[in-house]
Coordinates of C-alpha atoms and ligand atoms in Angstrom, one line a residue:
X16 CA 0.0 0.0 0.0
X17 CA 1.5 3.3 -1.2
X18 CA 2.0 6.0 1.4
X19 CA 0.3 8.6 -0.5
X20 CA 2.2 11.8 0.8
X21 CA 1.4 14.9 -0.5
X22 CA 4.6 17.4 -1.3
X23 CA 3.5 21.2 -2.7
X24 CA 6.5 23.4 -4.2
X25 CA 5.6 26.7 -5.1
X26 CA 8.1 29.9 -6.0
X27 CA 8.4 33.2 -4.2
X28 CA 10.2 36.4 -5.3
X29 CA 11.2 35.9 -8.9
X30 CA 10.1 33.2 -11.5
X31 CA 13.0 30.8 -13.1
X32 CA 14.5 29.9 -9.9
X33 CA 14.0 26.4 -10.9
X34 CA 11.3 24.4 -9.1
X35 CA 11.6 22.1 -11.7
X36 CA 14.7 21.2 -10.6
X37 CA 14.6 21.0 -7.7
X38 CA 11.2 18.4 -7.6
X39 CA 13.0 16.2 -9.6
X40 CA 16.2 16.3 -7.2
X41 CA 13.8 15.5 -4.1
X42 CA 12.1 12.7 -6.5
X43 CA 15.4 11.1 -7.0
X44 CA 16.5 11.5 -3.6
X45 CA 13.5 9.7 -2.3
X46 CA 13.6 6.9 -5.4
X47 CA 16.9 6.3 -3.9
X48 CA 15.4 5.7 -0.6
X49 CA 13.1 3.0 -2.0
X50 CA 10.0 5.2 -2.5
X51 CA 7.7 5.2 -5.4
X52 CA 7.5 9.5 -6.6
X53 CA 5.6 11.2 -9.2
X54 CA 6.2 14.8 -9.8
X55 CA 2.8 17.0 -11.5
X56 CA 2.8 20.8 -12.6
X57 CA 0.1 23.1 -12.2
X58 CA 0.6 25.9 -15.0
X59 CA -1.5 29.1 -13.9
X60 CA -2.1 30.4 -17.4
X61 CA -5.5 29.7 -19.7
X62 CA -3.9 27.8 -22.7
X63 CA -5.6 24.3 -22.4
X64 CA -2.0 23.3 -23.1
X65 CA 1.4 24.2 -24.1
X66 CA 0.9 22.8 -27.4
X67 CA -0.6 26.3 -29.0
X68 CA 2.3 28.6 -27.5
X69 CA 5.1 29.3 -29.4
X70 CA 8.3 27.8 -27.9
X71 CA 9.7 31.9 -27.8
X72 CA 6.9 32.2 -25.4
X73 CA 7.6 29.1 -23.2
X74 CA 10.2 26.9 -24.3
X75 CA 10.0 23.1 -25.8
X76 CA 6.4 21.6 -25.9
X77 CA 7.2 18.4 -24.2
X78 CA 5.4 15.5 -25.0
X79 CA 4.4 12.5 -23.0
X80 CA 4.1 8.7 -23.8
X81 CA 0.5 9.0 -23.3
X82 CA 0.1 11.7 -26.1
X83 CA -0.1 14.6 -23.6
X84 CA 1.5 18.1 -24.8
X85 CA 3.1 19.3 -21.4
X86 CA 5.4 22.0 -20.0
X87 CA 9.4 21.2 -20.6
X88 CA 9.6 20.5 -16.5
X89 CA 8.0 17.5 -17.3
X90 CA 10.6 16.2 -19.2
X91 CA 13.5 17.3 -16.1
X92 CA 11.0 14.8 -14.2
X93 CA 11.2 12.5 -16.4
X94 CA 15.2 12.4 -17.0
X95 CA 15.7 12.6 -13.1
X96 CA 13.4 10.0 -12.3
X97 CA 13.1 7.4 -15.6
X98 CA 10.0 7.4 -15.2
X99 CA 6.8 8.4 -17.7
X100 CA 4.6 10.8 -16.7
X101 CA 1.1 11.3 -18.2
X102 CA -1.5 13.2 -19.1
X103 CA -3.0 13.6 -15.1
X104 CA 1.1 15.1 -14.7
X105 CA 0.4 18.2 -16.0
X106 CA -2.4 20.6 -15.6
X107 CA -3.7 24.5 -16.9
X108 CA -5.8 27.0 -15.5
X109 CA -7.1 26.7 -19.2
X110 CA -7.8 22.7 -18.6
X111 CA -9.5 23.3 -14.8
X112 CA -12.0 26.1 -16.4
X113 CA -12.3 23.5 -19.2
X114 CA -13.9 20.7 -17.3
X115 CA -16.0 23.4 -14.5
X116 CA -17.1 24.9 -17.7
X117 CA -18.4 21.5 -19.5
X118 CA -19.8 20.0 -16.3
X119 CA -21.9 23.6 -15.9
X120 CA -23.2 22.7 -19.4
X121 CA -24.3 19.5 -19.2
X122 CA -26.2 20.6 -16.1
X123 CA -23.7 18.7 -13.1
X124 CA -24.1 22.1 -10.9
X125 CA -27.8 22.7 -11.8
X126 CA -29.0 25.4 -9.6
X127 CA -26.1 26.8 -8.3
X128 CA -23.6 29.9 -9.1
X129 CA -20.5 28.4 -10.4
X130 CA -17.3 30.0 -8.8
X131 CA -14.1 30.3 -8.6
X132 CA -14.3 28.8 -4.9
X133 CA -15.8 26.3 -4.6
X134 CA -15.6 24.7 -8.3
X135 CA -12.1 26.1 -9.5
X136 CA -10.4 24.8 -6.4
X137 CA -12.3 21.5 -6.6
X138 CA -11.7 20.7 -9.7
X139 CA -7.8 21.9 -8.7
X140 CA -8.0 19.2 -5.9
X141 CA -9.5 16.8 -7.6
X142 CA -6.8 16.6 -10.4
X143 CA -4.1 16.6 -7.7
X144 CA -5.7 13.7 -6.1
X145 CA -6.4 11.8 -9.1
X146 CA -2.2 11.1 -9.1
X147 CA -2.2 9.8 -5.7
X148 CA -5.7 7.7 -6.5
X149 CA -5.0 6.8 -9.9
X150 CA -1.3 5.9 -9.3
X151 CA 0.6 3.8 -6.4
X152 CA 2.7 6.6 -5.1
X153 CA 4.2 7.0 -1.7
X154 CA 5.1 10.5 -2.8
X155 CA 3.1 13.4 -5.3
X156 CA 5.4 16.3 -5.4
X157 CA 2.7 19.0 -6.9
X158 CA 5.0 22.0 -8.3
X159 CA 2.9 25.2 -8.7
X160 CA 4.2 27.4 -11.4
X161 CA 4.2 31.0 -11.4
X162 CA 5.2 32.9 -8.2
X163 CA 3.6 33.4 -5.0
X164 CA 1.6 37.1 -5.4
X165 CA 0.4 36.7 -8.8
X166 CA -2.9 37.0 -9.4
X167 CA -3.5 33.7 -11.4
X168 CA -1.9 31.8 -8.7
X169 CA -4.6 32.4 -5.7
X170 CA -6.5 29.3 -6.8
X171 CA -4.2 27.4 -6.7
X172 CA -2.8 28.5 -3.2
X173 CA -6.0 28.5 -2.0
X174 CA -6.8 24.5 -3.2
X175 CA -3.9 23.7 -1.3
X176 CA -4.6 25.4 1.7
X177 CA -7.9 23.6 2.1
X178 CA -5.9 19.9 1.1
X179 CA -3.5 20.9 4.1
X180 CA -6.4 21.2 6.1
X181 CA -8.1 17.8 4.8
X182 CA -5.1 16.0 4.7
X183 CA -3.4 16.5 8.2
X184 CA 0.2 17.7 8.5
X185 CA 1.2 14.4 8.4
X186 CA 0.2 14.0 4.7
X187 CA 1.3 17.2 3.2
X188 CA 3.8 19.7 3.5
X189 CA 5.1 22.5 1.3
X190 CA 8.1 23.5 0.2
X191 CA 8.6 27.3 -1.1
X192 CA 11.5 27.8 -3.3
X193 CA 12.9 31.8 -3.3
X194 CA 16.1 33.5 -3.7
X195 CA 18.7 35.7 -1.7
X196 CA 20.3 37.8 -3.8
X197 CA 23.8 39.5 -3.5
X198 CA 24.1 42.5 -3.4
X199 CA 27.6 43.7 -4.8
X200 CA 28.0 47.2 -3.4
X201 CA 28.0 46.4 0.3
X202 CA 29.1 42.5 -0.2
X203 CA 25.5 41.4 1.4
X204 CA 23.2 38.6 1.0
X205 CA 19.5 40.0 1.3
X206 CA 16.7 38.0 3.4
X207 CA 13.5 40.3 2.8
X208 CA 12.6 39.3 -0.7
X209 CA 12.2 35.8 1.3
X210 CA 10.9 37.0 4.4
X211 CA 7.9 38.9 2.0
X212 CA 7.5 36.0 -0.2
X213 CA 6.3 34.2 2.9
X214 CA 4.4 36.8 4.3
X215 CA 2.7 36.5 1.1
X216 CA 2.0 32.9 1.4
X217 CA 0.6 33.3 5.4
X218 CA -1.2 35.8 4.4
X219 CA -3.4 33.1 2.1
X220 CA -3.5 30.6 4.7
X221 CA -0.3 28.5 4.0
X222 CA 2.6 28.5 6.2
X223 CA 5.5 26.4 4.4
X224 CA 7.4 23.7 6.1
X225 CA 10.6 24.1 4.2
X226 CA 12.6 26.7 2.4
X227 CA 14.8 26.4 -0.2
X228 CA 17.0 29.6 -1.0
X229 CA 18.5 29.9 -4.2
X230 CA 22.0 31.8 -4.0
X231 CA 24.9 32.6 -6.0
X232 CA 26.6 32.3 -2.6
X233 CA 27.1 30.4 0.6
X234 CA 24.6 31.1 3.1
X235 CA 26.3 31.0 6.9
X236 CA 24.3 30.3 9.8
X237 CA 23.9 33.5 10.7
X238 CA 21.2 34.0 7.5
X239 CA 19.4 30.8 7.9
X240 CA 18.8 31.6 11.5
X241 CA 17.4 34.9 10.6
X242 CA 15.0 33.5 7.7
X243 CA 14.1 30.3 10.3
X244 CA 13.3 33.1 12.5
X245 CA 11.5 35.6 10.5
X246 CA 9.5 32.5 8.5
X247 CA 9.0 30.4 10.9
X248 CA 10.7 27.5 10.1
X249 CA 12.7 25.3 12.1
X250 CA 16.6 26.4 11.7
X251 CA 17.4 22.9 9.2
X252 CA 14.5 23.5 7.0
X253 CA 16.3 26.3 5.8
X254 CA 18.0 24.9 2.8
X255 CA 20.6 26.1 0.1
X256 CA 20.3 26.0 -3.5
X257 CA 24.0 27.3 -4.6
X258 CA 23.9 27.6 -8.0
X259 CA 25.7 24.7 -9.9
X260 CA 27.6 24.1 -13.5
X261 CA 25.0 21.3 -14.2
X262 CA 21.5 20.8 -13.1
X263 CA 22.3 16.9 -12.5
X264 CA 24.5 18.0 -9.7
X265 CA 21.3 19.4 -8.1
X266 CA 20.0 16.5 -6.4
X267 CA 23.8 15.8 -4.7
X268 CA 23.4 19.1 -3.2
X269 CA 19.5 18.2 -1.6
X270 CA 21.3 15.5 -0.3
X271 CA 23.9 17.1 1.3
X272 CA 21.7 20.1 2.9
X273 CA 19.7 16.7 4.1
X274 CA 16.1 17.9 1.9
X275 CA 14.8 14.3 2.0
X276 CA 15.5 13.6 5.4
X277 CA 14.0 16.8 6.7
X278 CA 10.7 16.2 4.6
X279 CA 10.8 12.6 5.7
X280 CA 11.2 13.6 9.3
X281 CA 8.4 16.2 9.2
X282 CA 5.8 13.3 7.9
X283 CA 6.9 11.4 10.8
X284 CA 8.3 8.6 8.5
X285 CA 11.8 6.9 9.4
X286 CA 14.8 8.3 7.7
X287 CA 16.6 5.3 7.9
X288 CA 20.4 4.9 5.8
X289 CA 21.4 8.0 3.3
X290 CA 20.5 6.5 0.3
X291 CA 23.5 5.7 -2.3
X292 CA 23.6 7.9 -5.0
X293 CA 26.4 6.0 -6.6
X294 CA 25.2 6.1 -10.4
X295 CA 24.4 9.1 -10.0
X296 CA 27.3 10.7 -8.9
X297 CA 29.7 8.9 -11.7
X298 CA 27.2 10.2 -14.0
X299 CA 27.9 13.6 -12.7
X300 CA 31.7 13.1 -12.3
X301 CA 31.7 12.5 -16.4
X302 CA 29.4 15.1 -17.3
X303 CA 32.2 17.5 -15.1
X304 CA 35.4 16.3 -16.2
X305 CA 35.1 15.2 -19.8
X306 CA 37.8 13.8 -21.3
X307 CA 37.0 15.2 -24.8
X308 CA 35.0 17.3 -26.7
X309 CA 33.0 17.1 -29.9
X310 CA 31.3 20.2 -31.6
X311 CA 27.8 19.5 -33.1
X312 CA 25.7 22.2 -34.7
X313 CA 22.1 22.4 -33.5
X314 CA 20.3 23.9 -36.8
X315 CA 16.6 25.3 -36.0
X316 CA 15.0 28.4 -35.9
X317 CA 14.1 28.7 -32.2
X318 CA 17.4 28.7 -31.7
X319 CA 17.9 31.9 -29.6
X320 CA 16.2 30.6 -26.6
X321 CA 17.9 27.4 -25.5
X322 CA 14.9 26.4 -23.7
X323 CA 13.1 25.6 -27.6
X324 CA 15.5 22.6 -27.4
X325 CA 15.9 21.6 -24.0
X326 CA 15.4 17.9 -25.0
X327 CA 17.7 17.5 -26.7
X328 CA 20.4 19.6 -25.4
X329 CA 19.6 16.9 -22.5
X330 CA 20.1 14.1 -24.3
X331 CA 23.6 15.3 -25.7
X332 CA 24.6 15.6 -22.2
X333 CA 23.6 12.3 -21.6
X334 CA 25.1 10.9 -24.8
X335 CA 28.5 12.8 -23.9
X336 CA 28.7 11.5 -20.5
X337 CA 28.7 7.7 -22.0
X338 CA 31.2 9.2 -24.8
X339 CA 33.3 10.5 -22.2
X340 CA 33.0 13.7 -23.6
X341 CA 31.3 17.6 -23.6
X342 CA 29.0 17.9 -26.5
X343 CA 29.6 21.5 -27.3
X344 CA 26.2 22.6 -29.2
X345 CA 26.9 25.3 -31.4
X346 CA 22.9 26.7 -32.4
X347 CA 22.6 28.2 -35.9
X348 CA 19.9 30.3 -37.0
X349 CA 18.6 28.4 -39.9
X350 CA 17.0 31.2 -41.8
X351 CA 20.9 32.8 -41.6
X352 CA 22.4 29.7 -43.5
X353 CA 22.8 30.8 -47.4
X354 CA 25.1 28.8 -50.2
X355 CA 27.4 31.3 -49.6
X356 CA 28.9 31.3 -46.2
X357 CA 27.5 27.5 -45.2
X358 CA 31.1 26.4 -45.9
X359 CA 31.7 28.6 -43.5
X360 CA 29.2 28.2 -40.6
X361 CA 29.7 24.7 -40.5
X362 CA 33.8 24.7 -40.5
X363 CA 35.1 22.6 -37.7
X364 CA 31.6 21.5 -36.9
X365 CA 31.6 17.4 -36.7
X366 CA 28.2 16.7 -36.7
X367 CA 25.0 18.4 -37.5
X368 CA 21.8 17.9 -36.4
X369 CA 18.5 19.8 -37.9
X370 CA 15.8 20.3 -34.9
X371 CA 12.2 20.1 -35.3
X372 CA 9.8 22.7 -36.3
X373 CA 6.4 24.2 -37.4
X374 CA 6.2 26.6 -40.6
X375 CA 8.4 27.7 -43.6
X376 CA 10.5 30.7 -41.8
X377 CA 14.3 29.2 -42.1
X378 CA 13.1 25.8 -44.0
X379 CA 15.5 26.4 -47.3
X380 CA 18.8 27.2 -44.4
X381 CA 17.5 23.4 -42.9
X382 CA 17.3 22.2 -46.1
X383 CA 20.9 23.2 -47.4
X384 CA 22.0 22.0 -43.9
X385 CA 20.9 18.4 -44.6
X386 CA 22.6 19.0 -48.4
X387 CA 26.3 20.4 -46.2
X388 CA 26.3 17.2 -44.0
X389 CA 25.0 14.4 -47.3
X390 CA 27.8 16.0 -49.3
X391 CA 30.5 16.2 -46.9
X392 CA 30.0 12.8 -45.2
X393 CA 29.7 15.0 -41.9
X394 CA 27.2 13.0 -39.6
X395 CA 23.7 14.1 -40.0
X396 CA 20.7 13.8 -37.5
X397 CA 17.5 15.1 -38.3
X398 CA 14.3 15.0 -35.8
X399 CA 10.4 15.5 -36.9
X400 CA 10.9 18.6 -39.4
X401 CA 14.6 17.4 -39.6
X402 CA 14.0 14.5 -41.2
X403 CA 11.4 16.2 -43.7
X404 CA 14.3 18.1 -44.5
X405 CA 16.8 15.9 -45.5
X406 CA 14.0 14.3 -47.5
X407 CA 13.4 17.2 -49.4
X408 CA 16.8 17.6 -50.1
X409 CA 17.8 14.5 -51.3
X410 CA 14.5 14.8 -53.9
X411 CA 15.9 18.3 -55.3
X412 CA 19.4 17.4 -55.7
X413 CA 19.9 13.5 -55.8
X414 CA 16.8 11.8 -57.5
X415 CA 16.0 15.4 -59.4
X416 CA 12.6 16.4 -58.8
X417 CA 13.7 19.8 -58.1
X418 CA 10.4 21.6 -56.8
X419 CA 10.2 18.8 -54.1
X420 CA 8.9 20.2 -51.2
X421 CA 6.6 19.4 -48.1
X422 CA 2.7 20.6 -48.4
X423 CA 3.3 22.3 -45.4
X424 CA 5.5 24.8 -46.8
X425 CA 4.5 24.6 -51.0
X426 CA 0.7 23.4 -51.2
X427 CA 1.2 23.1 -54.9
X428 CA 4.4 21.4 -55.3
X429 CA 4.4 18.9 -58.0
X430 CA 6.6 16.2 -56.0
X431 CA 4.9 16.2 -52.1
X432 CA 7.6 14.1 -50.7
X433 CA 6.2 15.6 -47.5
X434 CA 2.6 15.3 -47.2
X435 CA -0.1 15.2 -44.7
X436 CA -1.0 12.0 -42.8
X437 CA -4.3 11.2 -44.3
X438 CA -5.9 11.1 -40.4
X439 CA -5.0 14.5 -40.5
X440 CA -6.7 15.7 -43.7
X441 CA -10.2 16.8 -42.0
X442 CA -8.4 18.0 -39.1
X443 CA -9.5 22.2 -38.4
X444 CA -8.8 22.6 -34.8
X445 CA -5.6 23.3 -33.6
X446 CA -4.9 22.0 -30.4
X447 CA -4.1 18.8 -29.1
X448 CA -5.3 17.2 -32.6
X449 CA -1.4 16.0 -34.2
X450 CA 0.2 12.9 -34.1
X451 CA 1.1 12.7 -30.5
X452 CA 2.5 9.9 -28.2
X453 CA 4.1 6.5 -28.3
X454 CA 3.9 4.7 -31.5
X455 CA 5.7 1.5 -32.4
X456 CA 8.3 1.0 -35.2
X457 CA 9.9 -2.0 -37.2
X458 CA 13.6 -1.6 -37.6
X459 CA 15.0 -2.8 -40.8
X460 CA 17.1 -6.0 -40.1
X461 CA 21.0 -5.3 -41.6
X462 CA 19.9 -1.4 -41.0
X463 CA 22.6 0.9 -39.4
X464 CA 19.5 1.8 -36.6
X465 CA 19.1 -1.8 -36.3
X466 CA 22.7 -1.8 -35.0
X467 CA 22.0 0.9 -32.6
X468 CA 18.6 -0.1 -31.3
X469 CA 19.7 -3.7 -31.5
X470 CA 15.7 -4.6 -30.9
X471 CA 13.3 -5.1 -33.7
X472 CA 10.5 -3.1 -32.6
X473 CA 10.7 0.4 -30.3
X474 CA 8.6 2.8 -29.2
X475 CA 9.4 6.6 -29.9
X476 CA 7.3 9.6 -29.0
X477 CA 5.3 11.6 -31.6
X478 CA 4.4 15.0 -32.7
X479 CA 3.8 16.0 -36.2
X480 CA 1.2 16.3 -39.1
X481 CA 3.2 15.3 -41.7
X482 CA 4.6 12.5 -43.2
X483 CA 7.2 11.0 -45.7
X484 CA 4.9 10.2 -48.8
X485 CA 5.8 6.4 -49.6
X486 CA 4.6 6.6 -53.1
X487 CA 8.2 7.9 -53.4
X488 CA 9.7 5.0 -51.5
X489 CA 11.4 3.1 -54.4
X490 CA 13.0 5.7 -56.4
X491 CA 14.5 7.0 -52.5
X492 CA 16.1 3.7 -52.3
X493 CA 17.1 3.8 -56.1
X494 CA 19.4 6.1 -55.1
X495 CA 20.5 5.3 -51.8
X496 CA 18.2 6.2 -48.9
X497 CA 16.5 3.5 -47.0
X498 CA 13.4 3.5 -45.0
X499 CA 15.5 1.9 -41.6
X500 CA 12.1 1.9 -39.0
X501 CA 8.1 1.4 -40.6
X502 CA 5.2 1.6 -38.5
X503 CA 3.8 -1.9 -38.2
X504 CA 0.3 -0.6 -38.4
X505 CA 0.0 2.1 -40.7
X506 CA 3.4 1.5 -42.7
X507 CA 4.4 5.0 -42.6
X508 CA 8.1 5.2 -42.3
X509 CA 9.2 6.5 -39.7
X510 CA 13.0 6.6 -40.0
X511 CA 15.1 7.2 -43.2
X512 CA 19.0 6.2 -43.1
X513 CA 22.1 6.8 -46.1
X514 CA 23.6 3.4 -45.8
X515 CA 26.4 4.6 -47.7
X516 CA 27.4 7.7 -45.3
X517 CA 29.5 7.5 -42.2
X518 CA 26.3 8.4 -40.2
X519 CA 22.4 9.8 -42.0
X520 CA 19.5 9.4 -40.4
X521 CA 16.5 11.2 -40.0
X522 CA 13.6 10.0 -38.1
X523 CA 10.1 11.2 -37.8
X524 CA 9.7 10.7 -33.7
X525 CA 11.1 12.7 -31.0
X526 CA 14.2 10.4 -29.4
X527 CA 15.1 13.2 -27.3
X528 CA 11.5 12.9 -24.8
X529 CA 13.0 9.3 -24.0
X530 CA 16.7 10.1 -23.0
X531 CA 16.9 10.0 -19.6
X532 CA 19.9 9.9 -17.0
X533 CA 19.5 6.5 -16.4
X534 CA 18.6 5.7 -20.0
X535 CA 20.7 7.4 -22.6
X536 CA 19.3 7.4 -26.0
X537 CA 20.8 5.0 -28.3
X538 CA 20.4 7.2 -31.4
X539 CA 22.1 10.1 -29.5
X540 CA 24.9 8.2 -28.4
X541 CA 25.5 6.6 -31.4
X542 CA 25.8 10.4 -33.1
X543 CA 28.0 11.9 -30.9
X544 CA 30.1 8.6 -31.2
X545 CA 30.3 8.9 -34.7
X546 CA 30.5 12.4 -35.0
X547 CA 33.6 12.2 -32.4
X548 CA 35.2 9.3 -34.9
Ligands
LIG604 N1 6.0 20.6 -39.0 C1 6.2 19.2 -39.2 C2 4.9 18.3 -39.1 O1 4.0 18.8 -38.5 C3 7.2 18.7 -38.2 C4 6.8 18.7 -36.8 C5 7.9 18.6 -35.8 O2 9.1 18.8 -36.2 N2 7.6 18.3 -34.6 O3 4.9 17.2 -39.6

């Protein structure tokens, strides 16, 4: 019988201190202690989901295997923890109003005034009991987003105020994250921003059980006693976040300020050995001293905010770390990339990789990207819109259909090499309606992925409307490309190799949502082995 504890991290003073990271560090501190964690975000903004925003707006869309479009925190859970979250993981403002708003129309509150207490924060409660009901977790860390004082987070605040009360303080405790800053000019670390944070928080019911204070530098004892003091809390629940070089050194530092112990002490539960972190710590000793280094240019159009990637600039730091080396990622803004000065961008770069994407802005810079790396035996890894890509390309300028394109970007184009998935073709509304989740795939037998993978059926995440158009299958492997992975069911391909390269391959899932500390992806250590070679 799971335990069922309920853990509640919200943010104070300034957004981007990184609750994200540091749920996932408590998750894996208490894995490591033999308890079964889930980790959920609660996003206070009215998008249904993050699958409309634009990743300038909020970074990767990350997807789960369940087909869910989901904040990018998700995915930190998911590569501390290895293990899947789901749709009940991640919830909106947008989603809560959703169901209030469809349960008032088909007549479930008949009668009454519908309001933001008591139907918001129900249906708020209900969807962060659902993981605790639905699932057999000992722990539910529930991560607020947004920052204690805005306006959209009240709900929220208030919905766990009232689960505190239901629950006992031996089922729940929260955790506010906030930062000290340094102040230069007189040398001084700063309490108040923390001391008003909390003030904020009592002042809507909740007093937290543990702080966690991000800083640039050491905090002595004479600041923790002051903010135990002034919030309240005992003198070691007053813990330091220093900043770090890596995020996966994160959860060593929990450790050693003693987080899990103190939250296992405060639900009266036995703290027992300090778990060994063992893995984990190598993992982190290769990521900090690698051995060598490989350059690898990240093509996409997103590219000036690293977050639009953060997948997969994760999974080249777990690909380095079994390399033994630091994957230096070198973004390029695809729509900067010309004929003229490619020769140029891409000197001394030893593998290039074209990143997913939505729309025609930078396509032809991707396209002449996937052309650079076919021409100059450079290894070549294209994802989703990658792949399309290097499909594209190889239709203009190998098997000379030069007006190739995708109907995404040229609805007219005599050769669609690219065209939508015929369950898409009545699809009008936006949201939530792609190709999303876990699908299967065959892997070639003698295929350079079925070397990699070295199983003959996986399961890669989805998220695309479009699709390689088969009817061109044959004169593709006329010429040299192969379809390496088919989907058993529908027969799309789903992967697309150059035998005769030292490494090509495109595929039309999203590796990156499946590399996880733990698990490394094949694919993306298989890249940066060959793109190190
Ligand atoms: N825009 C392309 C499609 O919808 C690729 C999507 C992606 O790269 N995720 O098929």
């Amino acid at each position: 019988m799971a335990l069922r504890k309920y853990i509640f991290v919200t943010g104070g003073v300034t957004s981007s201190l990184g609750k994200g990271i540091i749920s996932s560090s408590l998750a894996k501190l208490l894995q490591a202690r033999g308890y079964s964690v889930t980790i959920q975000k609660l996003d206070p903004y009215i998008n249904v989901d993050p699958g409309t925003l634009n990743p300038y707006e909020h970074g990767e869309c990350y997807v789960t295997e369940d087909g869910a479009e989901t904040d990018l925190d998700l995915g930190h859970y998911e590569r501390f923890t290895n293990i899947p979250t789901t749709q009940n993981n991640n919830v909106t403002t947008g989603r809560i109003y959703q169901s209030v708003i469809n349960k008032e129309r088909k007549g479930d509150y008949l009668g009454k005034t519908v309001q933001v207490i008591p139907h918001i924060t129900d249906e708020i409660k209900r969807r962060i009991k659902i993981l605790g009901t639905k699932g057999n977790f000992d722990f539910i860390i529930t991560e607020i987003g947004g920052t204690v004082g805005d306006i959209e987070s009240l709900p929220y605040i208030e919905a766990i105020r009232q689960l505190r009360w239901e629950m006992g303080p031996l089922n729940s405790l929260v955790i506010h994250l906030t930062l000290v800053p340094y102040l230069a000019a007189s040398a001084e670390l700063k309490t108040k921003p923390t001391q008003h944070s909390v003030k904020m928080l009592l002042e809507n019911g909740i007093q937290p059980n543990i702080l966690v204070l991000r800083t640039e530098h050491p905090l002595n004892s004479d600041i923790r006693k002051k903010v135990a003091l002034f919030c309240n809390v005992e003198y070691n629940s007053v813990i330091e976040s220093i900043d770090v070089s890596t995020i996966y050194e994160v959860p060593l530092l929990m450790q050693k300020e003693g987080l899990d112990g103190t939250v296992l002490r405060k639900l009266n539960l036995p703290e027992g050995e300090k778990p060994e972190m063992k893995p984990w710590k190598q993992f982190v000793g290769k990521v900090k001293n690698p051995k060598k280094s490989v350059r690898i240019a990240l093509v996409g159009k997103y590219v000036e905010l690293p977050d639009s990637y953060k997948s997969i600039m994760e999974s080249f730091v777990h690909a380095g770390a079994v390399n033994d080396c630091k994957v230096i990622l070198q973004s390029i803004q695809s729509e900067k990339i010309n004929e003229g000065n490619i020769g140029s961008i891409f000197t001394g770069m030893q593998g290039i990789l074209v990143a997913p994407g939505f729309g025609d802005r930078g396509i032809e810079g991707k396209i002449l990207s996937a052309r650079y790396a076919r021409e100059n035996n450079i290894p070549f890894f294209g994802i989703c819109l990658g792949l399309q890509c290097a499909i594209i390309e190889f239709a203009r300028n190998v098997i000379g259909l030069t007006d190739a394109h995708s109907t995404e970007m040229d609805l007219k184009t005599p050769h669609p090499v690219i065209d939508l998935m015929e369950e898409q073709k009545g699809v009008t509304i936006k949201g939530g309606t792609m190709r999303l989740g876990i699908y299967p795939c065959n892997i070639m037998p003698g295929s350079r992925c079925s070397k990699i993978y070295n199983q003959p059926e996986v399961l890669e995440r989805h998220r695309h409307r479009y699709e390689f158009n088969s009817n061109y299958l044959d004169m593709y492997e006329e010429k040299g490309m192969m379809a390496a992975g088919i989907n058993p069911d529908t027969e799309l391909v789903e992967i697309m190799e150059i035998p005769d390269h030292k490494w090509f391959i495109g595929v039309q899932f999203h590796p990156e949502y499946r590399s996880t500390v733990l698990s490394p992806h094949p694919l993306f250590i298989d890249f940066v082995r060959a793109a190190l070679a």
